[in-house]
Coordinates of C-alpha atoms in Angstrom, one line a residue:
M1 CA 0.0 0.0 0.0
N2 CA 1.1 3.6 -0.4
S3 CA 2.9 5.0 2.6
R4 CA 3.0 8.6 3.6
L5 CA 6.2 10.3 4.8
V6 CA 5.5 12.6 7.7
S7 CA 8.2 15.2 8.6
S8 CA 9.0 16.5 12.0
G9 CA 7.8 20.0 11.1
A10 CA 5.5 21.7 8.5
A11 CA 7.5 20.4 5.6
V12 CA 6.5 17.4 3.5
T13 CA 3.5 16.5 5.6
A14 CA 1.6 15.2 2.5
A15 CA 4.6 13.8 0.6
I16 CA 4.1 10.2 -0.6
A17 CA 6.6 7.5 -1.1
L18 CA 6.7 6.1 -4.7
E19 CA 5.9 2.5 -4.0
S20 CA 3.9 0.0 -6.0
V21 CA 0.4 -1.0 -5.0
G22 CA -0.9 -4.5 -4.6
P23 CA -3.5 -6.4 -6.7
R24 CA -4.6 -4.6 -9.9
R25 CA -7.7 -5.0 -12.0
I26 CA -6.8 -5.5 -15.7
G27 CA -9.1 -4.6 -18.6
R28 CA -9.0 -4.9 -22.4
L29 CA -9.3 -2.4 -25.2
V30 CA -12.6 -2.7 -27.1
A31 CA -13.0 0.5 -29.1
H32 CA -11.0 3.4 -30.6
E33 CA -12.8 6.5 -31.9
G34 CA -11.0 9.7 -32.7
A35 CA -8.4 10.2 -30.0
M36 CA -10.4 8.3 -27.4
L37 CA -10.0 4.7 -26.4
E38 CA -12.6 2.5 -24.6
A39 CA -11.7 -0.4 -22.2
E40 CA -13.9 -3.0 -20.6
G41 CA -13.3 -4.6 -17.2
F42 CA -11.2 -1.6 -16.1
T43 CA -13.2 -0.3 -13.1
H44 CA -10.8 2.3 -11.9
P45 CA -11.7 5.9 -10.9
L46 CA -11.3 9.0 -13.0
G47 CA -7.7 10.3 -13.2
T48 CA -6.2 6.8 -13.0
A49 CA -3.1 6.5 -15.2
V50 CA -3.0 3.4 -17.4
R51 CA -0.6 1.4 -19.5
I52 CA -1.8 -0.3 -22.7
A53 CA 0.2 -3.1 -24.3
A54 CA 0.5 -2.2 -28.0
A55 CA 2.2 -4.2 -30.8
G56 CA 5.6 -5.7 -29.9
E57 CA 7.2 -4.3 -26.8
T58 CA 5.5 -0.9 -27.1
L59 CA 3.6 0.4 -24.1
L60 CA 1.0 3.2 -24.6
R61 CA 0.3 5.4 -21.6
G62 CA -2.9 7.4 -20.9
E63 CA -5.4 8.4 -18.4
V64 CA -9.0 7.6 -17.5
V65 CA -11.0 10.8 -18.4
G66 CA -14.6 9.5 -18.4
F67 CA -17.1 6.6 -18.6
H68 CA -19.5 5.3 -21.2
G69 CA -21.8 2.7 -19.7
N70 CA -19.5 0.0 -18.2
R71 CA -16.6 1.1 -20.4
S72 CA -13.8 3.4 -19.3
L73 CA -12.8 6.2 -21.7
I74 CA -9.0 6.6 -21.9
L75 CA -7.2 9.5 -23.5
P76 CA -3.7 8.4 -24.6
F77 CA -0.5 10.4 -24.3
D78 CA 0.5 9.3 -27.8
N79 CA -1.9 8.8 -30.6
D80 CA 0.5 7.0 -32.9
A81 CA 1.1 3.8 -31.0
P82 CA 0.0 0.6 -32.8
V83 CA -2.8 -0.6 -30.5
A84 CA -5.3 -3.2 -31.4
A85 CA -8.7 -4.5 -30.1
G86 CA -8.2 -6.8 -27.1
S87 CA -5.0 -5.1 -26.0
R88 CA -4.3 -5.4 -22.3
V89 CA -5.1 -2.3 -20.2
E90 CA -3.6 -2.1 -16.7
P91 CA -3.2 0.7 -14.1
D92 CA 0.0 2.7 -13.8
G93 CA 0.4 3.1 -10.1
H94 CA 2.4 6.4 -10.1
G95 CA 0.4 8.3 -12.6
G96 CA -1.3 10.6 -10.1
L97 CA 1.8 11.7 -8.3
A98 CA 4.5 14.3 -9.1
Q99 CA 8.1 13.4 -8.1
C100 CA 9.5 16.1 -5.9
G101 CA 12.4 17.0 -3.7
N102 CA 15.7 18.8 -3.9
A103 CA 16.9 16.3 -6.6
L104 CA 14.8 18.2 -9.1
L105 CA 16.6 21.5 -8.6
G106 CA 18.6 22.4 -11.7
R107 CA 16.8 19.8 -13.9
V108 CA 14.6 20.0 -16.9
I109 CA 11.8 17.4 -17.0
D110 CA 8.8 16.5 -19.2
A111 CA 5.1 16.0 -18.3
H112 CA 5.9 12.5 -16.9
G113 CA 8.7 13.8 -14.7
Q114 CA 11.4 12.2 -17.0
P115 CA 14.6 14.2 -17.5
L116 CA 15.1 16.1 -20.8
D117 CA 18.5 17.5 -20.0
G118 CA 20.5 14.3 -20.6
R119 CA 21.9 14.3 -17.0
G120 CA 20.6 10.9 -16.0
P121 CA 17.7 9.7 -13.9
I122 CA 16.3 11.8 -11.0
S123 CA 16.7 10.1 -7.7
S124 CA 13.9 11.0 -5.3
R125 CA 11.2 9.0 -3.5
L126 CA 9.2 12.0 -2.5
A127 CA 6.1 13.0 -4.4
W128 CA 3.1 15.3 -4.3
P129 CA -0.4 14.7 -5.7
L130 CA -0.6 16.1 -9.3
A131 CA -4.0 17.6 -8.6
G132 CA -2.9 19.1 -5.4
Q133 CA -4.6 19.0 -2.0
R134 CA -7.7 20.8 -0.9
V135 CA -6.9 23.1 2.0
N136 CA -8.9 25.3 4.3
P137 CA -9.1 28.8 2.7
L138 CA -8.2 30.3 6.0
R139 CA -4.7 28.8 5.7
R140 CA -4.1 31.2 2.8
S141 CA -2.2 34.2 4.3
R142 CA -2.8 37.8 3.3
V143 CA -0.3 39.4 0.9
T144 CA 1.5 41.9 3.1
S145 CA 5.1 41.8 1.9
P146 CA 6.5 43.2 -1.4
L147 CA 8.5 40.9 -3.7
D148 CA 11.4 42.3 -5.6
V149 CA 11.1 41.2 -9.3
G150 CA 14.0 43.3 -10.6
V151 CA 11.9 45.2 -13.1
R152 CA 11.6 48.9 -12.4
A153 CA 8.1 49.5 -13.9
V154 CA 6.6 46.5 -12.1
N155 CA 8.4 47.2 -8.8
A156 CA 7.3 50.9 -8.8
L157 CA 3.9 50.9 -10.5
L158 CA 2.5 47.4 -10.1
T159 CA 4.3 46.2 -7.0
V160 CA 4.0 42.4 -6.6
G161 CA 3.4 40.9 -3.2
V162 CA 4.7 37.6 -1.8
G163 CA 2.0 35.0 -2.6
Q164 CA 0.3 37.1 -5.3
R165 CA -1.0 35.6 -8.6
V166 CA -0.4 37.8 -11.6
A167 CA -1.4 37.4 -15.2
I168 CA 0.8 38.8 -18.1
I169 CA -1.7 39.5 -20.9
A170 CA -0.2 40.0 -24.3
G171 CA -0.5 39.3 -28.0
S172 CA 2.3 37.7 -30.0
G173 CA 5.5 39.6 -30.5
V174 CA 5.1 42.4 -27.8
G175 CA 7.9 41.4 -25.5
K176 CA 6.3 38.8 -23.2
S177 CA 9.4 36.6 -23.2
V178 CA 11.7 39.5 -22.5
L179 CA 9.6 40.6 -19.5
M180 CA 9.5 37.0 -18.2
G181 CA 13.3 36.7 -18.5
Q182 CA 13.8 40.0 -16.6
M183 CA 11.5 38.9 -13.8
L184 CA 13.2 35.5 -13.6
A185 CA 16.7 37.1 -13.4
G186 CA 15.7 39.6 -10.8
V187 CA 13.2 37.9 -8.6
D188 CA 14.0 37.4 -4.9
A189 CA 12.9 33.7 -4.4
D190 CA 14.3 30.5 -2.9
V191 CA 13.0 28.2 -5.7
I192 CA 11.9 29.0 -9.2
V193 CA 9.6 26.6 -11.0
A194 CA 8.9 27.2 -14.7
G195 CA 6.2 25.4 -16.7
L196 CA 6.6 25.8 -20.5
I197 CA 3.3 24.6 -21.9
G198 CA 2.7 24.3 -25.6
E199 CA 5.8 26.3 -26.7
R200 CA 7.7 25.6 -29.8
S201 CA 10.6 23.3 -29.2
R202 CA 13.1 26.0 -30.3
E203 CA 11.7 28.3 -27.6
V204 CA 12.0 25.7 -24.9
S205 CA 15.8 25.2 -25.6
D206 CA 16.2 29.0 -25.9
F207 CA 14.5 29.6 -22.6
V208 CA 16.6 27.0 -20.8
E209 CA 19.9 28.3 -22.3
T210 CA 19.2 32.1 -22.0
K211 CA 16.7 32.6 -19.2
I212 CA 17.9 30.0 -16.7
T213 CA 21.3 31.4 -16.1
R214 CA 24.2 29.8 -14.2
S215 CA 23.2 31.6 -11.0
L216 CA 19.5 30.5 -11.3
K217 CA 20.1 26.9 -12.2
P218 CA 20.8 25.5 -8.7
R219 CA 17.4 26.7 -7.5
S220 CA 15.2 26.2 -10.6
V221 CA 13.0 23.4 -12.0
V222 CA 11.7 23.5 -15.6
V223 CA 8.8 21.4 -16.8
A224 CA 8.5 21.5 -20.6
V225 CA 6.0 20.1 -23.0
P226 CA 6.2 21.4 -26.6
A227 CA 3.1 22.3 -28.8
D228 CA 3.2 19.0 -30.8
H229 CA 2.5 16.8 -27.7
A230 CA -0.9 15.4 -26.8
P231 CA -3.3 17.8 -25.0
L232 CA -3.3 15.6 -21.9
L233 CA 0.4 15.9 -21.6
R234 CA 0.2 19.7 -21.8
L235 CA -2.4 19.7 -19.1
R236 CA -0.4 17.4 -16.8
A237 CA 2.7 19.5 -17.3
A238 CA 1.0 22.5 -15.8
M239 CA -0.3 20.4 -12.9
R240 CA 3.2 18.9 -12.4
A241 CA 4.8 22.3 -12.2
T242 CA 2.2 23.5 -9.7
A243 CA 2.6 20.4 -7.6
I244 CA 6.4 20.8 -7.4
A245 CA 5.8 24.4 -6.3
E246 CA 3.3 23.3 -3.7
Y247 CA 5.8 20.8 -2.3
F248 CA 8.5 23.4 -1.9
R249 CA 6.0 25.8 -0.3
E250 CA 5.1 23.1 2.2
Q251 CA 8.8 23.2 3.2
G252 CA 8.5 26.9 4.0
K253 CA 10.2 28.1 0.8
K254 CA 9.5 31.3 -1.1
V255 CA 8.6 29.9 -4.5
F256 CA 8.3 31.8 -7.8
L257 CA 6.1 29.9 -10.3
L258 CA 5.9 30.7 -14.0
I259 CA 3.3 29.1 -16.2
D260 CA 3.7 30.0 -19.9
S261 CA 1.1 29.9 -21.0
L262 CA -2.3 29.5 -19.2
T263 CA -4.0 29.9 -22.6
R264 CA -2.4 26.8 -24.0
V265 CA -3.4 24.9 -20.9
A266 CA -7.0 25.9 -21.4
H267 CA -6.7 25.0 -25.1
A268 CA -5.6 21.5 -24.1
Q269 CA -8.6 21.1 -21.7
R270 CA -10.8 22.4 -24.6
E271 CA -9.6 19.6 -26.8
I272 CA -10.2 17.0 -24.1
G273 CA -13.6 18.4 -23.3
L274 CA -14.8 18.5 -26.9
G275 CA -13.5 14.9 -27.4
L276 CA -15.6 13.8 -24.4
G277 CA -18.7 15.4 -26.0
E278 CA -19.0 18.5 -23.9
P279 CA -21.0 21.3 -25.6
P280 CA -19.0 24.4 -26.5
T281 CA -20.3 27.5 -24.8
M282 CA -18.4 30.8 -25.0
K283 CA -16.4 31.1 -28.3
G284 CA -16.0 27.3 -28.6
Y285 CA -14.8 26.7 -25.0
P286 CA -16.6 24.0 -23.1
P287 CA -17.3 24.6 -19.4
S288 CA -14.4 22.4 -18.2
A289 CA -11.8 24.7 -20.0
L290 CA -13.0 27.8 -18.2
G291 CA -13.4 25.9 -14.9
L292 CA -9.8 24.7 -15.1
I293 CA -8.4 28.2 -14.7
P294 CA -9.5 28.9 -11.1
R295 CA -8.7 25.3 -10.1
L296 CA -5.1 25.8 -11.2
V297 CA -4.6 29.4 -10.1
E298 CA -6.1 28.9 -6.7
R299 CA -3.4 26.4 -5.8
A300 CA -0.8 29.3 -5.6
G301 CA -0.6 31.7 -2.7
A302 CA 1.0 32.0 0.7
D303 CA 0.5 29.3 3.4
S304 CA 0.1 30.4 7.0
R305 CA 1.0 27.0 8.5
S306 CA 4.2 26.3 6.7
G307 CA 5.3 29.9 6.2
G308 CA 6.0 29.2 2.6
S309 CA 4.5 31.0 -0.4
I310 CA 4.0 30.6 -4.2
T311 CA 4.1 33.8 -6.1
A312 CA 2.7 32.9 -9.5
I313 CA 3.0 34.5 -13.0
Y314 CA 0.6 33.2 -15.6
T315 CA 1.0 34.4 -19.2
V316 CA -2.2 34.7 -21.2
L317 CA -2.3 35.1 -24.9
A318 CA -4.7 37.8 -26.2
D319 CA -5.2 36.4 -29.7
G320 CA -5.4 39.2 -32.2
G321 CA -5.2 41.7 -29.3
D322 CA -8.6 40.5 -28.1
T323 CA -8.6 41.3 -24.4
D324 CA -12.2 40.2 -24.1
D325 CA -11.4 36.6 -25.0
P326 CA -13.1 34.2 -22.5
I327 CA -9.7 32.9 -21.3
V328 CA -8.4 36.4 -20.7
D329 CA -11.6 37.3 -18.9
A330 CA -11.5 34.2 -16.7
A331 CA -7.9 34.7 -15.8
R332 CA -8.2 38.4 -15.1
A333 CA -11.1 37.7 -12.7
I334 CA -9.3 35.1 -10.6
V335 CA -5.8 36.5 -10.3
D336 CA -4.6 39.3 -7.9
G337 CA -3.4 41.6 -10.7
H338 CA -2.6 41.7 -14.3
I339 CA 0.1 43.3 -16.5
L340 CA -1.2 44.2 -20.0
L341 CA 1.4 44.6 -22.7
S342 CA 0.8 47.1 -25.5
R343 CA 1.6 46.5 -29.1
P344 CA 1.8 50.2 -30.0
L345 CA 4.5 50.7 -27.3
A346 CA 6.4 47.6 -28.5
E347 CA 6.3 49.1 -32.0
Q348 CA 7.9 52.3 -30.6
G349 CA 10.7 50.2 -29.1
V350 CA 9.6 50.6 -25.5
F351 CA 10.3 47.4 -23.6
P352 CA 8.8 46.2 -21.3
A353 CA 5.8 47.5 -23.2
I354 CA 3.5 47.8 -20.2
D355 CA 0.2 49.6 -20.7
V356 CA 0.2 51.3 -17.3
A357 CA -3.4 52.6 -17.4
R358 CA -4.9 49.1 -18.1
S359 CA -2.6 47.2 -15.8
L360 CA -3.3 46.6 -12.1
S361 CA -1.9 45.1 -8.9
R362 CA -4.7 44.5 -6.4
T363 CA -2.4 43.9 -3.5
M364 CA -0.2 47.0 -4.1
P365 CA -2.0 49.0 -1.4
D366 CA -1.2 46.3 1.2
V367 CA 2.6 46.1 0.4
T368 CA 3.6 49.7 -0.2
D369 CA 3.6 53.0 1.8
T370 CA 1.6 56.2 1.2
A371 CA 4.3 58.1 -0.6
H372 CA 4.9 55.2 -3.0
L373 CA 1.1 54.9 -3.7
A374 CA 0.7 58.7 -4.3
A375 CA 3.6 58.8 -6.8
A376 CA 2.3 55.7 -8.6
A377 CA -1.2 57.3 -8.8
H378 CA 0.3 60.6 -10.2
F379 CA 2.2 58.6 -12.8
R380 CA -1.0 56.7 -13.8
R381 CA -3.0 60.0 -14.0
L382 CA -0.5 61.5 -16.4
W383 CA -0.3 58.4 -18.5
S384 CA -4.1 58.1 -18.8
A385 CA -4.5 61.8 -19.6
F386 CA -2.1 61.5 -22.6
E387 CA -3.6 58.2 -23.8
E388 CA -7.2 59.5 -23.6
N389 CA -6.3 62.5 -25.7
R390 CA -3.9 60.9 -28.1
D391 CA -6.1 61.3 -31.2
L392 CA -6.7 64.9 -30.3
L393 CA -3.0 65.6 -30.1
L394 CA -2.2 63.8 -33.3
M395 CA -4.7 65.9 -35.1
G396 CA -3.3 69.1 -33.6
A397 CA -6.6 70.0 -32.2
Y398 CA -5.5 70.7 -28.7
A399 CA -4.3 74.2 -27.6
A400 CA -1.8 74.2 -24.8
G401 CA -3.1 75.8 -21.6
N402 CA -6.7 74.4 -21.7
D403 CA -6.0 71.5 -19.4
P404 CA -3.1 71.7 -16.9
A405 CA -3.1 67.9 -16.3
L406 CA -2.8 67.2 -20.0
D407 CA -0.1 69.9 -20.4
E408 CA 1.9 68.2 -17.7
A409 CA 1.3 64.8 -19.4
I410 CA 2.6 66.1 -22.7
A411 CA 5.6 67.7 -21.1
R412 CA 6.6 64.6 -19.2
R413 CA 5.7 61.9 -21.8
E414 CA 9.4 61.2 -22.6
D415 CA 10.1 61.0 -18.8
M416 CA 7.4 58.3 -18.4
L417 CA 8.6 56.3 -21.4
A418 CA 12.2 56.5 -20.1
F419 CA 11.0 55.2 -16.7
L420 CA 9.4 52.2 -18.4
R421 CA 12.3 51.3 -20.5
Q422 CA 14.7 48.6 -19.3
E423 CA 17.3 46.7 -21.1
P424 CA 17.1 42.9 -20.9
G425 CA 20.3 42.6 -18.8
E426 CA 19.4 45.4 -16.4
R427 CA 18.1 44.9 -12.9
F428 CA 16.5 47.5 -10.7
A429 CA 16.0 46.7 -7.0
L430 CA 12.7 47.4 -5.3
D431 CA 14.0 50.1 -3.1
D432 CA 15.8 51.9 -6.0
S433 CA 12.6 51.6 -8.1
R434 CA 10.5 53.2 -5.3
V435 CA 13.0 56.0 -4.8
A436 CA 13.2 56.8 -8.5
L437 CA 9.4 56.9 -8.8
I438 CA 8.9 59.2 -5.8
E439 CA 11.7 61.5 -6.9
G440 CA 10.4 61.7 -10.4
F441 CA 6.6 61.7 -9.9
G442 CA 6.0 62.3 -6.2
A443 CA 4.2 65.3 -4.8

């Protein structure tokens, strides 16, 4: 039977030893329709990981995702395996657990927890449930301490708190990867967990080689599943990255979790839901795709019992610049703040291209002082005044002196853009960012 490892303190209280279970119920494959397999005699619960004996020595892995009468519906991790009617279907005892522990630090793994970095197997018998554990909401601590992310515009204008969940909303090609790299390089965290979901294979290798620097590697874990993998693998990769972050939080660590991207996780769930016959609702998304977002995001945050925290960044793709997309809307509603990147700013060469007026940190009032808040509010007022009257200014229809606030916004436009600009290799500490904002835009 599974045995639980109980630590002497708050750490690893729910960790599970990876041991085999006893007797197993074996089924057989009876149908294959689309991407879905059906098995008889396999009476295991939803979420059970399975192994299917294909032709020769091949083993096809998958997961039970539904039922049809007395048949189990199985979604495979690989649609190309040569399976046949009558193939043996058996449970895979470790499918619902994510291998954890310090042995993962510095490693790059896939959705199954297997190493991708060519450095040999990972030796750890500790694990955490892939789906996480339900906890009392009163165990979630308030966000009261600021977190230094090394980016001046974020530190000063959208201050992130320890345990906050933030969405970076952007279209393609507006500097999302650059901003993520700056935050990773500058963040003050004990452990960094990055989930690269649905990215191009080239971008995965580029991220590992350029964003995970030599100084970051000893305290980082990367979970990567490229875009050409099965939807179930993309979904499990996001769950595995979150489970690893939960494990380290239980040890009292300050964890920085990056999921890139939440949109592709939702797309994976959409493919699974439609394959199971769910009706599409908003713009082709079934209810399960939208319901997945709060289930995943709510697992991050600070824990009052262990003293650990997960500060999470979720990137959200605004396809075609559509910020009213259901995924964008659902993410914005559940996170504690969002950073919206602007294509016009990116086209002007301003990076990070943060649209200050449309971005928000809901926890900023709890982690900053009065002078900092006042300077940030003044900056936002000037930014908004210029943006709201941009068309008027371009037409030359505004006469100076009619609006003192707009006159100041025009005069200080270049100062604001200069404050936003930051080269990829630069790092601005939280205190320095605060001082620069107050000196430049304070009362």
